[in-house]
Tab-separated table of C-alpha atoms in Angstrom:
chain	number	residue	atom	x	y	z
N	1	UNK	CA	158.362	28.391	55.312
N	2	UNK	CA	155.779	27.541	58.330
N	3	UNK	CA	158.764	27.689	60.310
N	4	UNK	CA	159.627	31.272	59.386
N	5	UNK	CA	155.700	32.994	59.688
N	6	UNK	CA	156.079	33.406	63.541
N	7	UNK	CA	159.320	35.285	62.654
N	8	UNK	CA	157.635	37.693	59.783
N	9	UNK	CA	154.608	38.297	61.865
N	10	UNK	CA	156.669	39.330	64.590
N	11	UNK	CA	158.328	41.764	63.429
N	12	UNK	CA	155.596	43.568	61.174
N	13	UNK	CA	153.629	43.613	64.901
N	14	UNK	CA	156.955	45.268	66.453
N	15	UNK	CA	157.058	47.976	63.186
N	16	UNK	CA	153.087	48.758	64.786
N	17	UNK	CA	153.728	49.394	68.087
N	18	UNK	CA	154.001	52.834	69.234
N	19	UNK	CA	155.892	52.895	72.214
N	20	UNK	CA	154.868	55.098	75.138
N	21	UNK	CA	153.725	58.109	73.782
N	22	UNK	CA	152.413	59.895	77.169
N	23	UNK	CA	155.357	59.277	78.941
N	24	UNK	CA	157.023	62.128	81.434
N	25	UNK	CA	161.220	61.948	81.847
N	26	UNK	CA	161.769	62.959	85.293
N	27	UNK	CA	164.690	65.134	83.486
N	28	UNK	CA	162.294	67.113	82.230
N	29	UNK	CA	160.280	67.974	85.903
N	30	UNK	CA	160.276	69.684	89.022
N	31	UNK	CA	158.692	66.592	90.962
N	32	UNK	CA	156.152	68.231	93.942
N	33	UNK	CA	157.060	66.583	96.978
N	34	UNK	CA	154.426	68.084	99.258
N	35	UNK	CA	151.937	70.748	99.435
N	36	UNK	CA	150.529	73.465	101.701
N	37	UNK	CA	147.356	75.721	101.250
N	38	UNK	CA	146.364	78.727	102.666
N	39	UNK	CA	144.488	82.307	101.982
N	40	UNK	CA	146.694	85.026	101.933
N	41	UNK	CA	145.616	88.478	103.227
N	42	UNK	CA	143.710	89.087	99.946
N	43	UNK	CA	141.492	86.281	99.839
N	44	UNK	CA	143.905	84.762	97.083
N	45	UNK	CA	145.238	80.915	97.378
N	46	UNK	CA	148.484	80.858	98.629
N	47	UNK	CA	150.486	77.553	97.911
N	48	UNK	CA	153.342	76.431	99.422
N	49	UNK	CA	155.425	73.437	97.592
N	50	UNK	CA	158.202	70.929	99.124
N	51	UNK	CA	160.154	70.657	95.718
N	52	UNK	CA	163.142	68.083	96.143
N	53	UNK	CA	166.799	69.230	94.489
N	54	UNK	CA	168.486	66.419	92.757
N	55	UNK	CA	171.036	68.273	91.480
N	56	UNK	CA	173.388	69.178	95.219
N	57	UNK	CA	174.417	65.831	97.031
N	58	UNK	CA	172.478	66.991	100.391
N	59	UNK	CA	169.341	66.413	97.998
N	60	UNK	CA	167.803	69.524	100.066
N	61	UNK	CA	164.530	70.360	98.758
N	62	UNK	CA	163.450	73.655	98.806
N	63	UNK	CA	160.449	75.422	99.827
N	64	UNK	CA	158.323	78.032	97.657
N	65	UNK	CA	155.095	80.038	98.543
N	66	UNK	CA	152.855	80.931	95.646
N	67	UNK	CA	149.720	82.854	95.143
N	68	UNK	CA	147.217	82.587	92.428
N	69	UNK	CA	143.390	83.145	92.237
N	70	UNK	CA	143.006	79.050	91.858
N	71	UNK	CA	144.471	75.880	92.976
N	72	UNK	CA	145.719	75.590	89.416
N	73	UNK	CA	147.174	79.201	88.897
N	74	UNK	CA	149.718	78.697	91.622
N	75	UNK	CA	150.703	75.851	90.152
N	76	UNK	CA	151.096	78.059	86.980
N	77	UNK	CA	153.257	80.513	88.464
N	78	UNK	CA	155.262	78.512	90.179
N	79	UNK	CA	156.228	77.028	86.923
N	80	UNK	CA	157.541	80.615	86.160
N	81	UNK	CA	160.648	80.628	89.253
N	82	UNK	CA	161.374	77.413	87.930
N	83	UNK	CA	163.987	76.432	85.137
N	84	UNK	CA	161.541	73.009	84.260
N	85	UNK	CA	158.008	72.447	84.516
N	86	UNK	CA	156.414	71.462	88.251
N	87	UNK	CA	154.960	68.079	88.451
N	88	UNK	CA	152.709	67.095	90.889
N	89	UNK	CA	151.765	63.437	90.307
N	90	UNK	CA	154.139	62.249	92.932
N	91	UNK	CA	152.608	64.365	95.773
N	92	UNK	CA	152.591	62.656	98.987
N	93	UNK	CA	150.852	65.159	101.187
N	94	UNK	CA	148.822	68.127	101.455
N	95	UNK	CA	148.398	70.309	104.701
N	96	UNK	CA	145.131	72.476	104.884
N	97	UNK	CA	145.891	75.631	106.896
N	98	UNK	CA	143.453	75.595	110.094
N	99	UNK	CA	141.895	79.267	108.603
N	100	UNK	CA	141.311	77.605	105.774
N	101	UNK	CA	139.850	74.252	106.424
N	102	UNK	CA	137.011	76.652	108.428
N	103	UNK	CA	135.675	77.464	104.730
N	104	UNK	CA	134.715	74.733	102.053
N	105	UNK	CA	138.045	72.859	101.261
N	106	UNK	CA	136.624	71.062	97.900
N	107	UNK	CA	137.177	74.649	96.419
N	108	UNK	CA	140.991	74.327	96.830
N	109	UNK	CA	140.804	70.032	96.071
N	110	UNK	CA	138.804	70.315	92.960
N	111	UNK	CA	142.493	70.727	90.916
N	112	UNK	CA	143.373	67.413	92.228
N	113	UNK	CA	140.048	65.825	91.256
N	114	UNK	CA	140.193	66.971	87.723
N	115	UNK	CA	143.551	66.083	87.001
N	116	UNK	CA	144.200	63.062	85.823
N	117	UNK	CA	147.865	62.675	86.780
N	118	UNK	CA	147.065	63.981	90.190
N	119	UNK	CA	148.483	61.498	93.358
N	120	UNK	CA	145.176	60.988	94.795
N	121	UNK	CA	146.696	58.373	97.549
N	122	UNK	CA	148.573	61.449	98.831
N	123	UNK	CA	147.906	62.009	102.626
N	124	UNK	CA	145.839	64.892	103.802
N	125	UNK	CA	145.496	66.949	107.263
N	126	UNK	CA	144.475	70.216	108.859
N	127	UNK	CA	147.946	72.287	110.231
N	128	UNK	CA	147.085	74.049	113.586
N	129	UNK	CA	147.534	77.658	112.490
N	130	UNK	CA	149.100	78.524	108.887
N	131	UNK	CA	150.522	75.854	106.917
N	132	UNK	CA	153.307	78.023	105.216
N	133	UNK	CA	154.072	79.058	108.825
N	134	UNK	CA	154.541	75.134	109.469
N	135	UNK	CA	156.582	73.938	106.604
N	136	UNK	CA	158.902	76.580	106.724
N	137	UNK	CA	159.127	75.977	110.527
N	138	UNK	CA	160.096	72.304	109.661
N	139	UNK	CA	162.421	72.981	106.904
N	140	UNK	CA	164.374	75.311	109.402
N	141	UNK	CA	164.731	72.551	111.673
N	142	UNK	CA	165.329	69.394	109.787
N	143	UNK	CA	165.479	70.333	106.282
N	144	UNK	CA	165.286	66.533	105.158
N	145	UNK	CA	162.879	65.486	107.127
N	146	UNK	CA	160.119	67.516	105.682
N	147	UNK	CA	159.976	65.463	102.870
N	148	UNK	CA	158.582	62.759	105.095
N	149	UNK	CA	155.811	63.751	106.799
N	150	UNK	CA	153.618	61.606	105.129
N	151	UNK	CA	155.285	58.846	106.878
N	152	UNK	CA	154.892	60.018	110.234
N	153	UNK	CA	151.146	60.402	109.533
N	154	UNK	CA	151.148	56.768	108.582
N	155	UNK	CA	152.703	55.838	111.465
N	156	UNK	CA	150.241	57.670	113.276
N	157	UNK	CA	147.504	55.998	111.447
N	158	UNK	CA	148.621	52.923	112.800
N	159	UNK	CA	148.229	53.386	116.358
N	160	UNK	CA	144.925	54.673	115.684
N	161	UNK	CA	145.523	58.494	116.293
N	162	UNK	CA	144.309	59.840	112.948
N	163	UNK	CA	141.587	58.016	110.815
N	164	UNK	CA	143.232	56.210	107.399
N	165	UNK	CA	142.406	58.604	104.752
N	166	UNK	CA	143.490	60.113	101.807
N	167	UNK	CA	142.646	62.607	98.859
N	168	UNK	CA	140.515	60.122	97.196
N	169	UNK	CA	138.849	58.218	100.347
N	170	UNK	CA	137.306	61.809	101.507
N	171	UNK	CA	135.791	63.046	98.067
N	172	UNK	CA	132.841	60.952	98.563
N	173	UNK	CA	131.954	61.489	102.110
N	174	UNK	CA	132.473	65.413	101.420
N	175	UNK	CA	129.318	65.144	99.473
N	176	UNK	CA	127.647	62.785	101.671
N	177	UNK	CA	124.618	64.639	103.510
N	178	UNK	CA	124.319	61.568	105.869
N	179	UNK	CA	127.804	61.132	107.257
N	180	UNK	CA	131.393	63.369	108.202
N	181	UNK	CA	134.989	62.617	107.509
N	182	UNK	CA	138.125	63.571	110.510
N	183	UNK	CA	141.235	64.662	109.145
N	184	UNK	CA	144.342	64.059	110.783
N	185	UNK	CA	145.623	67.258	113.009
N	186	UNK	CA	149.218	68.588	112.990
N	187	UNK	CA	150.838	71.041	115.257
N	188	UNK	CA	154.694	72.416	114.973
N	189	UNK	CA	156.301	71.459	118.598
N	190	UNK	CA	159.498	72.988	119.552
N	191	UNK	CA	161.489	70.093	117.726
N	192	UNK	CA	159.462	69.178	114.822
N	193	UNK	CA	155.937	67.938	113.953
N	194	UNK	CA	153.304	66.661	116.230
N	195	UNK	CA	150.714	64.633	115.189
N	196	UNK	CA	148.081	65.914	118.458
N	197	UNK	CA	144.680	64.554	116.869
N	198	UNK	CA	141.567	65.123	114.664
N	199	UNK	CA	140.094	68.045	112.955
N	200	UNK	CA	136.194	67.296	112.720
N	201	UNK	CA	134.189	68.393	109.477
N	202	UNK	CA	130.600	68.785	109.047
N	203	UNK	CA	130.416	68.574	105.206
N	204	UNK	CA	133.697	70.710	103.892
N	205	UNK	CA	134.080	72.500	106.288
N	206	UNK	CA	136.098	72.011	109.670
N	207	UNK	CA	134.019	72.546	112.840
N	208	UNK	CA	136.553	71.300	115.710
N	209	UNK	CA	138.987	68.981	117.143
N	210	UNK	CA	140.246	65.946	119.433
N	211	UNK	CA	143.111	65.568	120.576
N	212	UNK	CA	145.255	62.806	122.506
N	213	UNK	CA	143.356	60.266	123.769
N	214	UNK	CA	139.696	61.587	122.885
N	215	UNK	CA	140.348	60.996	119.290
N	216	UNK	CA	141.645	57.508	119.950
N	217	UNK	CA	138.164	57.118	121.292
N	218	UNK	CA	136.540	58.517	118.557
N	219	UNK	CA	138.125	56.125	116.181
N	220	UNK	CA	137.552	53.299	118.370
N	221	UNK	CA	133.384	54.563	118.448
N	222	UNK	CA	133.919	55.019	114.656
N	223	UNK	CA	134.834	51.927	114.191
N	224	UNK	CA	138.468	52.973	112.359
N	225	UNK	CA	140.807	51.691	114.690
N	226	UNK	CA	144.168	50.849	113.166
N	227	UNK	CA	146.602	48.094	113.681
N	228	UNK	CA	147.201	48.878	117.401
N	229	UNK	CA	145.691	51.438	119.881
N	230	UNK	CA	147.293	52.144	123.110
N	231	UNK	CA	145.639	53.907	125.637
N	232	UNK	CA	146.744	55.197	129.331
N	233	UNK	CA	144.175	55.323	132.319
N	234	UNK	CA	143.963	55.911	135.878
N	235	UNK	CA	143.669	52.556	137.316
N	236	UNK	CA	145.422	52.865	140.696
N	237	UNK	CA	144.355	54.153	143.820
N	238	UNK	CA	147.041	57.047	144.812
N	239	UNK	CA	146.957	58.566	141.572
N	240	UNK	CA	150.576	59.103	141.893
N	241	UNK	CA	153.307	57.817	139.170
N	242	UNK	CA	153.128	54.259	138.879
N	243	UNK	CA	149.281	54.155	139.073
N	244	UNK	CA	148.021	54.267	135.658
N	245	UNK	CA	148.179	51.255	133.432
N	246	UNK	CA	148.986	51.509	129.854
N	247	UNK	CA	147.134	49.039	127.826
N	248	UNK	CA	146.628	48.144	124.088
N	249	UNK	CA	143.845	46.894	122.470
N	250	UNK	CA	144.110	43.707	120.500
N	251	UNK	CA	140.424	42.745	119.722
N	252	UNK	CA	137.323	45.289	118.793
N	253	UNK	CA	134.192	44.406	118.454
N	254	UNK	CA	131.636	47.848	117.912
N	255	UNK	CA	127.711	47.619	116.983
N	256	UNK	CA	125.582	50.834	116.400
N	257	UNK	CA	121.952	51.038	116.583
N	258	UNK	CA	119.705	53.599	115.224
N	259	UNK	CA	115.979	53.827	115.574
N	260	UNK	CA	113.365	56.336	115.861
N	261	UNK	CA	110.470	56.705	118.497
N	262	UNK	CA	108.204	59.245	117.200
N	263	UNK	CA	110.180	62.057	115.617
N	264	UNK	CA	113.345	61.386	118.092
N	265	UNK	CA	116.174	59.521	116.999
N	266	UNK	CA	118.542	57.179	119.787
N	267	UNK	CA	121.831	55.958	118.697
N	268	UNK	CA	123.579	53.092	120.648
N	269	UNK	CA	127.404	52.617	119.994
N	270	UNK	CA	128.077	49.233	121.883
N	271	UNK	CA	132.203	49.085	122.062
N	272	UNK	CA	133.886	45.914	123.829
N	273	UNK	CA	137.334	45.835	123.879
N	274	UNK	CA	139.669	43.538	124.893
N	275	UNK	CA	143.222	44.654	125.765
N	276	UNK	CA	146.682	43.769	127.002
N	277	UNK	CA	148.328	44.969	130.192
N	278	UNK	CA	151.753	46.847	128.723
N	279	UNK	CA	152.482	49.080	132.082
N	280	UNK	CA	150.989	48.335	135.310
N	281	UNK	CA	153.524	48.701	138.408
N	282	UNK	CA	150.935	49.219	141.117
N	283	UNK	CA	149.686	45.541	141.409
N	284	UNK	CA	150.326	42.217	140.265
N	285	UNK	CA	146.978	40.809	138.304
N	286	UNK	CA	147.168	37.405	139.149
N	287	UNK	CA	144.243	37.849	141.467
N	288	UNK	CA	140.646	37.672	139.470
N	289	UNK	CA	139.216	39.790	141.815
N	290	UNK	CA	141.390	42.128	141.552
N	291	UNK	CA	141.372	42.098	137.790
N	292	UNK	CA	137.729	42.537	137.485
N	293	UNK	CA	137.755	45.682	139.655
N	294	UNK	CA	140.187	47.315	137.014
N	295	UNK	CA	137.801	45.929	134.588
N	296	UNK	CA	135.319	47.635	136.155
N	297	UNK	CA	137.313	51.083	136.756
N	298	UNK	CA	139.085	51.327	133.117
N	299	UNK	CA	135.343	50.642	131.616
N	300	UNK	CA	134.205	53.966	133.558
N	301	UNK	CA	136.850	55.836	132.895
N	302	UNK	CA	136.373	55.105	129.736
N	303	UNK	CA	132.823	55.598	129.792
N	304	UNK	CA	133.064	59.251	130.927
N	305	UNK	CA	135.739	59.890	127.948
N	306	UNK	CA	133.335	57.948	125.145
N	307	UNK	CA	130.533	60.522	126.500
N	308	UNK	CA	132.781	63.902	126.751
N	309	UNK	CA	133.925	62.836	122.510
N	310	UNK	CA	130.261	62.777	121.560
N	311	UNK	CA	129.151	65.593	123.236
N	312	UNK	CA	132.065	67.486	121.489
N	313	UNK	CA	131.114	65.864	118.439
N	314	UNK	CA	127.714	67.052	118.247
N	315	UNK	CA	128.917	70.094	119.039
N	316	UNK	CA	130.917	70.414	115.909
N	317	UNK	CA	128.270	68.585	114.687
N	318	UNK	CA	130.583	65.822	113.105
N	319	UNK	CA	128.411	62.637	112.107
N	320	UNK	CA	131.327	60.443	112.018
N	321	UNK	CA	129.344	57.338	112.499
N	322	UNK	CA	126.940	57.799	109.970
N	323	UNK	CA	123.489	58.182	111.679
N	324	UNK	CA	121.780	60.324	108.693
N	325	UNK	CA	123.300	57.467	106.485
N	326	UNK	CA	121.078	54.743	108.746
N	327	UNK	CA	118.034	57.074	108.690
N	328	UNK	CA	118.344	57.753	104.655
N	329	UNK	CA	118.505	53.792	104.202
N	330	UNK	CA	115.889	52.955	106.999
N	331	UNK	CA	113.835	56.304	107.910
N	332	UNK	CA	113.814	58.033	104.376
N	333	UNK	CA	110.229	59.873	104.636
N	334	UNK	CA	111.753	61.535	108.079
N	335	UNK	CA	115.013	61.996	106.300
N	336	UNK	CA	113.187	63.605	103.726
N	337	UNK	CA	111.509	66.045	105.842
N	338	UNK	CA	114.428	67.002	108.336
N	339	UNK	CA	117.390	69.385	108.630
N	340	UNK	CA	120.135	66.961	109.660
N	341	UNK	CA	122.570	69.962	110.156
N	342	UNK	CA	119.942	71.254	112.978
N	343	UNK	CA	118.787	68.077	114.310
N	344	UNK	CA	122.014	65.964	114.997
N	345	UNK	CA	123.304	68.028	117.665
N	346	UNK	CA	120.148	67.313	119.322
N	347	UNK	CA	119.938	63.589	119.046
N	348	UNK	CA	120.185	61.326	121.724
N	349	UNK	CA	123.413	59.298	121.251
N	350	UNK	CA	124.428	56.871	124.155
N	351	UNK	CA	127.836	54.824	124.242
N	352	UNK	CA	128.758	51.950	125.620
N	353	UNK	CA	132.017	50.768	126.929
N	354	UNK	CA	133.020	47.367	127.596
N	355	UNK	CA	136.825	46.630	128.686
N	356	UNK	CA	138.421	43.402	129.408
N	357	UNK	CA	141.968	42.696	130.376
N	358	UNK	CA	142.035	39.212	128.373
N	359	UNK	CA	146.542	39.938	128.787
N	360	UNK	CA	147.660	40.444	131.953
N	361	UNK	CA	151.510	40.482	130.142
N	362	UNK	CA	154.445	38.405	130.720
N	363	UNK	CA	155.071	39.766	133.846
N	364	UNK	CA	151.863	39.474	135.956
């Protein structure tokens, strides 16, 4: 009888259980793929969805622009050209039209917020002109491929040419009054996407951009570098092909400093970075000497671009590094008693760039 209890009270526990009783069948969805937001000539949102087709072998997904007064009313009549109900928690990207991302984008994110089966990891940038114009651009050329563009922002997340963010990482920095988010940049070149930089934001709203290397600077200053971060320089002395070195940088090491004398604030960004050699034909570095004059001549190159990215970066008046974050913590009576938005651009903010080739390469 003791032996048989485990049994009984087995199966009256297996009688109890409900089974999953919020659960979706992806035969009963439209699964949104990707995303693209813009303002139509009305003022109205106008949506445009990547929705894959699992029912043709090419698994070609198609592409569908939808206005509505909200985020969530597109989504509502979209459901009304389709035979099944749209689905968005498997979103992997949304693309912010550049007219758009000029006006407060939490008015057109707040949907994805407030859902609860929204795909919050899904990857967001700022499309250089219209975003329908874009994804209907891409579809034309590689129909199949446009359901990957979140993986060639990842990639370019990796060599440190767009900042790691997502849906979710941003929403708190939106409403940060002390610090700025950068949103990856996209561009339609003549054979597909091009990942070309930053946007900059100054609350929700985007104020500029960097592209090629200045926003690989930026990132470096901002302390967000990636897994890699390759860089190319004059380093020669013709200035001719062969004489600029390619390097990547292997080891960061970044310290800002903010303080206040009077009513002024300073920032210092100290930056040393030590790199590899990947392309150098001009010389061999097996000569010190010779070594620390590149050191010397990548550092002010670098220098000069670290200065030109903060000057455009007040100018858009993009606190990336979080000054008015230091000053609420540490200064809070001037914080108190300042407009940041008017006063940043006016700050004195002074970088400092230290390179080292530590890896001259295998062939040196």
């Amino acid at each position: 009888m003791r032996r048989g209890c485990p049994v009984v009270i087995g199966l009256i526990s297996l009688s109890l259980v409900t089974g999953c009783w919020d659960q979706t069948l992806l035969k009963d969805v439209r699964l949104i793929i990707g995303l693209g937001i813009d303002e139509d000539a009305d003022g109205n949102i106008l949506d445009t969805f990547v929705l894959p087709d699992v029912t043709n072998q090419k698994n070609t997904p198609q592409v569908i622009s939808v206005t509505g007064h909200t985020a969530r009313e597109t989504r509502l009549n979209l459901g009304k050209r389709l035979n099944l109900v749209p689905d968005g928690s498997k979103n992997r990207f949304v693309l912010i039209g550049e007219e758009m991302a000029t006006k407060k984008i939490y008015t057109i994110l707040d949907v994805f917020y407030r859902d609860p089966k929204s795909a919050l990891n899904a990857k967001i940038a700022v499309v250089k002109g219209r975003a329908e114009a874009f994804m209907k651009k891409e579809y034309e050329i590689k129909p199949n491929l446009i359901l990957n563009l979140d993986k060639q922002i990842v990639s370019a997340e990796t060599a440190s040419l767009v900042p790691n963010v997502n849906i979710q990482s941003i929403c708190t920095t939106m409403f940060d009054p002390g610090q700025d988010f950068v949103l990856p940049y996209i561009e339609h070149g003549t054979e597909g996407a091009v990942v070309t930089g930053i946007a900059l934001f100054n609350s929700q709203t985007m104020t500029g951009a960097l592209e090629g290397r200045d926003a690989i600077i930026c990132l470096l200053l901002a302390n967000q570098m990636g897994k890699r971060a390759a860089i190319t320089v004059p380093a020669g002395t013709s200035g001719k092909t062969g004489s600029f070195m390619t390097f990547q940088v292997f080891q960061i090491k970044r310290n800002l400093q903010v303080w206040m004398e009077g009513d002024e604030v300073f920032a210092n960004i100290d930056l040393q970075l030590k790199v590899k050699v990947e392309e150098f034909a001009e010389d061999h570095l097996v000569d010190r000497e010779r070594v620390e004059q590149l050191n010397a001549r990548i550092t002010k190159e670098l220098n000069r671009n670290a200065q030109e990215v903060i000057r455009r970066l007040q100018q858009a008046n993009c606190d990336i590094f979080g000054i008015g974050r230091r000053l609420i913590a540490f200064h809070h009576d001037y914080w108190k008693k300042t407009d940041w938005n008017r006063t940043y651009p006016h700050i004195k903010i002074q970088p400092s760039v230290m390179v080292e080739i530590a890896r001259p390469g295998i062939i040196y």
